Short mmCIF file of C-alpha atoms in Angstrom, two decimals:
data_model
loop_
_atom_site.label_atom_id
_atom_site.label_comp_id
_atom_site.label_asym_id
_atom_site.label_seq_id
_atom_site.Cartn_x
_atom_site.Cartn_y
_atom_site.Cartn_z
CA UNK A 1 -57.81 57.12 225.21
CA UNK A 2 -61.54 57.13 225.94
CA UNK A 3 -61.88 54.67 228.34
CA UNK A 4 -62.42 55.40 232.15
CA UNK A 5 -60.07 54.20 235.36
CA UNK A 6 -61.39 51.33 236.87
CA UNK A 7 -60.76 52.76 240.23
CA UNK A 8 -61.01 56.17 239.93
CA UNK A 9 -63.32 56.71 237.07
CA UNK A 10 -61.23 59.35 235.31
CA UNK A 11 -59.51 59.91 232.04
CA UNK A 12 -57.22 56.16 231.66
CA UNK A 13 -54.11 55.73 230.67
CA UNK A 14 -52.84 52.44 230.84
CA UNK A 15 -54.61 49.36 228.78
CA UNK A 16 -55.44 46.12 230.99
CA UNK A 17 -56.59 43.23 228.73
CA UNK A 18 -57.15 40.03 231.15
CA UNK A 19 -58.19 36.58 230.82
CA UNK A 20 -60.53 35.68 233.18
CA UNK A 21 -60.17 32.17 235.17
CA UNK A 22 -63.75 30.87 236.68
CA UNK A 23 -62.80 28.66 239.83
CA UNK A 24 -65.43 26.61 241.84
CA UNK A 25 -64.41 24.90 244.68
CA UNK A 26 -66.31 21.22 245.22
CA UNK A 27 -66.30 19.83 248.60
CA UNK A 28 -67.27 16.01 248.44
CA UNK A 29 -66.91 13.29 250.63
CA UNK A 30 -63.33 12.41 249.47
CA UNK A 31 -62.32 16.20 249.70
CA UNK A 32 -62.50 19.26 248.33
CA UNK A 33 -61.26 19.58 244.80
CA UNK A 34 -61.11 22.77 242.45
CA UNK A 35 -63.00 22.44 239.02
CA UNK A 36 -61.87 25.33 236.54
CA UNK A 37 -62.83 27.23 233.52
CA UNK A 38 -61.80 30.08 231.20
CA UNK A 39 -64.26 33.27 230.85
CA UNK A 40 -64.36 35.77 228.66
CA UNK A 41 -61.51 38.56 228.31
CA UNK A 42 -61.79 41.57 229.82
CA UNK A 43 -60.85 44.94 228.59
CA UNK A 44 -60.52 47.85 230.95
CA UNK A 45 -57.57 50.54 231.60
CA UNK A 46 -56.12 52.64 234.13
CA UNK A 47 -55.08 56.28 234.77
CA UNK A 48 -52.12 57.86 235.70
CA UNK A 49 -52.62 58.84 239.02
CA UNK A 50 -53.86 55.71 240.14
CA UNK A 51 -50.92 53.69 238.74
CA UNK A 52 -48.52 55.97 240.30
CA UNK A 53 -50.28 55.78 243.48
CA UNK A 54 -50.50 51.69 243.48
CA UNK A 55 -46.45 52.14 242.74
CA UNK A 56 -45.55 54.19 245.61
CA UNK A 57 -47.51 51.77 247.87
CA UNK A 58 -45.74 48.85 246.38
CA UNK A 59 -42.48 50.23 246.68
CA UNK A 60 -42.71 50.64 250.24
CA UNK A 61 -43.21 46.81 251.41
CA UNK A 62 -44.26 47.45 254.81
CA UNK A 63 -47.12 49.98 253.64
CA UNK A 64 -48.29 47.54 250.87
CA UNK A 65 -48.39 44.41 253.27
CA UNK A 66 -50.03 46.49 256.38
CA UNK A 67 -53.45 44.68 255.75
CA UNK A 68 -51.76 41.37 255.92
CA UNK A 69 -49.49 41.92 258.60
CA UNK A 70 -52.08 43.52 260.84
CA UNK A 71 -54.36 40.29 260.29
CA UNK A 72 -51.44 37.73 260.93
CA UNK A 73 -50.52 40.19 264.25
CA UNK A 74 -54.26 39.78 265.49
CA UNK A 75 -53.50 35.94 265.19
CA UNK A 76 -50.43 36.17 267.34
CA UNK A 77 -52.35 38.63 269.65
CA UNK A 78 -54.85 35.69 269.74
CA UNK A 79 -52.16 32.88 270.57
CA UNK A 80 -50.93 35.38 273.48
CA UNK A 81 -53.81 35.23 274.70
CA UNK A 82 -54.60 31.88 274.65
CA UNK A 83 -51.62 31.32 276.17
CA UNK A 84 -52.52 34.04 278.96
CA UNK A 85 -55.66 32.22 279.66
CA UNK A 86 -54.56 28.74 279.59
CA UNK A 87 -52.09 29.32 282.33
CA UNK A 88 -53.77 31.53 284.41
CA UNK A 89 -57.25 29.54 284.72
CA UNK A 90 -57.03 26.09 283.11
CA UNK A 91 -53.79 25.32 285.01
CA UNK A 92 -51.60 24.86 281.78
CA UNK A 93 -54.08 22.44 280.18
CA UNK A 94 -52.23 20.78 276.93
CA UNK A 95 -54.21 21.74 274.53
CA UNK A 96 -54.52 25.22 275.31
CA UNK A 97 -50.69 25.36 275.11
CA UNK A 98 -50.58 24.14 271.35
CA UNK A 99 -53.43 26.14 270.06
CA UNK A 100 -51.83 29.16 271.61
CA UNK A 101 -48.36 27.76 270.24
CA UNK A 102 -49.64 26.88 266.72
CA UNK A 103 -51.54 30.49 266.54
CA UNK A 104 -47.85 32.11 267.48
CA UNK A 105 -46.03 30.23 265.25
CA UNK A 106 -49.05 30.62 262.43
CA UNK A 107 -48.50 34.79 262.62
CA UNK A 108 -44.86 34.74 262.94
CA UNK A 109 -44.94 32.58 259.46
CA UNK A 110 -47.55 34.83 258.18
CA UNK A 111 -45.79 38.08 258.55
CA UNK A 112 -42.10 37.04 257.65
CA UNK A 113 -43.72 35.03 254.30
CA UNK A 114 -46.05 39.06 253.30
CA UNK A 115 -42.87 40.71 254.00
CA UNK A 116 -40.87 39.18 252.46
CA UNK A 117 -43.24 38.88 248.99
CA UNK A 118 -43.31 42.61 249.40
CA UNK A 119 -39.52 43.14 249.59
CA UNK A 120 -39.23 40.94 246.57
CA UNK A 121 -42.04 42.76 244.49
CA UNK A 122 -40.60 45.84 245.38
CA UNK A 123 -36.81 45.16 244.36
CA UNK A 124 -38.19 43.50 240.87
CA UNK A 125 -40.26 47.12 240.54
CA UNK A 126 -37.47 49.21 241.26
CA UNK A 127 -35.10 47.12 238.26
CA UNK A 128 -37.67 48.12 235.78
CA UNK A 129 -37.88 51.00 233.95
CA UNK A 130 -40.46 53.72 234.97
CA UNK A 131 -43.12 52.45 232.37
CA UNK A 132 -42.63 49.17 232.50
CA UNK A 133 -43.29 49.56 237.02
CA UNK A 134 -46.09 52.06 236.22
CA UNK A 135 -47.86 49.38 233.66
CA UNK A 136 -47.19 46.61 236.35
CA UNK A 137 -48.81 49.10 239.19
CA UNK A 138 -52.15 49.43 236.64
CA UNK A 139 -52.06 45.62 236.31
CA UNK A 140 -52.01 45.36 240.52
CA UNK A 141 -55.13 48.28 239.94
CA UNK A 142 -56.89 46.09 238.13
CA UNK A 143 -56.60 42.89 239.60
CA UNK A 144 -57.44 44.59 243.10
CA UNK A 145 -60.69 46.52 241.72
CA UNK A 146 -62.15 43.79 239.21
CA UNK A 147 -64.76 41.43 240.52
CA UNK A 148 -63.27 38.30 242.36
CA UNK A 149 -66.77 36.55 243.14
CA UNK A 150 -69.72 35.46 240.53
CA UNK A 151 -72.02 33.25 242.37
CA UNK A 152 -70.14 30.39 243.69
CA UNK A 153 -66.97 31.22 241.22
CA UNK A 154 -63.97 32.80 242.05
CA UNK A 155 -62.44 34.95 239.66
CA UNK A 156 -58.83 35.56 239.08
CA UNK A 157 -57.09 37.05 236.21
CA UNK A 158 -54.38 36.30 233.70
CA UNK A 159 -52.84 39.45 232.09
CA UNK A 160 -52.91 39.10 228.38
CA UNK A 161 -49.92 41.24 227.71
CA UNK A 162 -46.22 40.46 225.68
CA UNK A 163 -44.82 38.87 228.72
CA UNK A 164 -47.47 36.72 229.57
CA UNK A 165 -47.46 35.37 225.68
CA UNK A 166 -43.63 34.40 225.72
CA UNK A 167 -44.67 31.95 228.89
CA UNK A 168 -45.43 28.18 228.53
CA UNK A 169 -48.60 26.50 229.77
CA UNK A 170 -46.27 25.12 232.34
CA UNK A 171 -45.11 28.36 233.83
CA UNK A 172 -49.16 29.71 233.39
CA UNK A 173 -50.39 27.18 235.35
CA UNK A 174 -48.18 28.01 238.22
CA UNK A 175 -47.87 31.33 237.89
CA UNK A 176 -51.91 31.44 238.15
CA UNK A 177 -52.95 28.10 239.44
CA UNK A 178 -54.51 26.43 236.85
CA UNK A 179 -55.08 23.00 236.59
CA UNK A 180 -53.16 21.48 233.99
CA UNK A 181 -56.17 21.38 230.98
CA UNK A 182 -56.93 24.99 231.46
CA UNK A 183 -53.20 25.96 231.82
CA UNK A 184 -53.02 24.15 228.48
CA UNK A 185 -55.85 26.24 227.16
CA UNK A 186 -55.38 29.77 228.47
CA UNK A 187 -51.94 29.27 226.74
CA UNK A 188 -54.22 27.99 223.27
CA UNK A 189 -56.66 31.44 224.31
CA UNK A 190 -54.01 33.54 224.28
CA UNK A 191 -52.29 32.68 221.10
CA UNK A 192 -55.34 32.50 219.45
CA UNK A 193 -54.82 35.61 217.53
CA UNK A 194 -51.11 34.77 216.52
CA UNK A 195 -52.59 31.23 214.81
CA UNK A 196 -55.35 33.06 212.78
CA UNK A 197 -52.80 35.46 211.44
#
């Protein structure tokens, strides 16, 4: 294959075809709502070594969460010492006392809900077979190394793969957070090749 890793820049392995999703978020004075749209699909692959690497880390759920769980332990550092500080100096002022009890119970949240996401992502690796985990890895390559900003846009990705065709619009849309029209038409996108055959 003559393509180049995404991440790495060598010799690629593993094919990533992706849809992208265009996502601009509209604050108004009734709210903020999300107004979406489908991009253009994106071709790029994956090497080896860099899937294998992105599998090791995501077997090991406390490795693959670190940057998470080190954020949500800053927040509960935070609430400590909000807590410190409201007792000590502002004489156990009410306010001080939820902020630094909302910021606890925010981190505590934060970390049990990234672990356990990475426990589950690891078990569902480890049932697949070595092939199937290492093309899931290059997927988790991709999605971490593409662009996820254009102008005011956020980007996501859907994988345009086997398993992603066999899905309804109803299981895209919450698998990738789509509104329901572009759930509807990601799902027309991707079996656009099937209806011209």
């Amino acid at each position: 294959m003559a393509e180049k890793c995404i991440r790495c820049g060598g010799p690629a392995e593993y094919p990533v075809r992706a849809l992208e999703v265009r996502t601009l978020h509209v604050r108004s004075i009734g709210g903020e709502r999300r107004v979406q749209a489908l991009g253009d699909e994106k071709e790029n692959a994956v090497c080896e070594a860099c899937a294998k690497a992105q599998l090791d880390l995501s077997l090991d759920p406390v490795k693959a969460a670190k940057p998470q769980l080190m954020t949500f332990g800053a927040v509960i550092a935070a609430g400590i010492i909000i807590e410190a500080v409201t007792f000590l100096f502002l004489k156990g002022h009410q306010i001080g006392i939820l902020l630094g009890l909302a910021a606890l119970a925010c981190g505590g949240l934060g970390i049990y809900d990234t672990l356990h996401k990475a426990k589950e992502k690891a078990a569902s690796l480890r049932k697949l077979p070595e092939q199937d985990a290492l093309a899931e890895a290059a997927w988790d390559v991709y999605t971490a190394e593409a662009p996820k900003k254009e102008n005011e846009n956020d980007l996501t990705y859907i994988p345009v793969n086997e398993k992603t065709l066999t899905r309804k619009n109803g299981d895209l849309m919450i698998l990738y957070h789509l509104l329901p029209e572009i759930a509807v038409e990601a799902w027309n996108r991707l079996h656009k090749e099937e209806k011209d055959e």
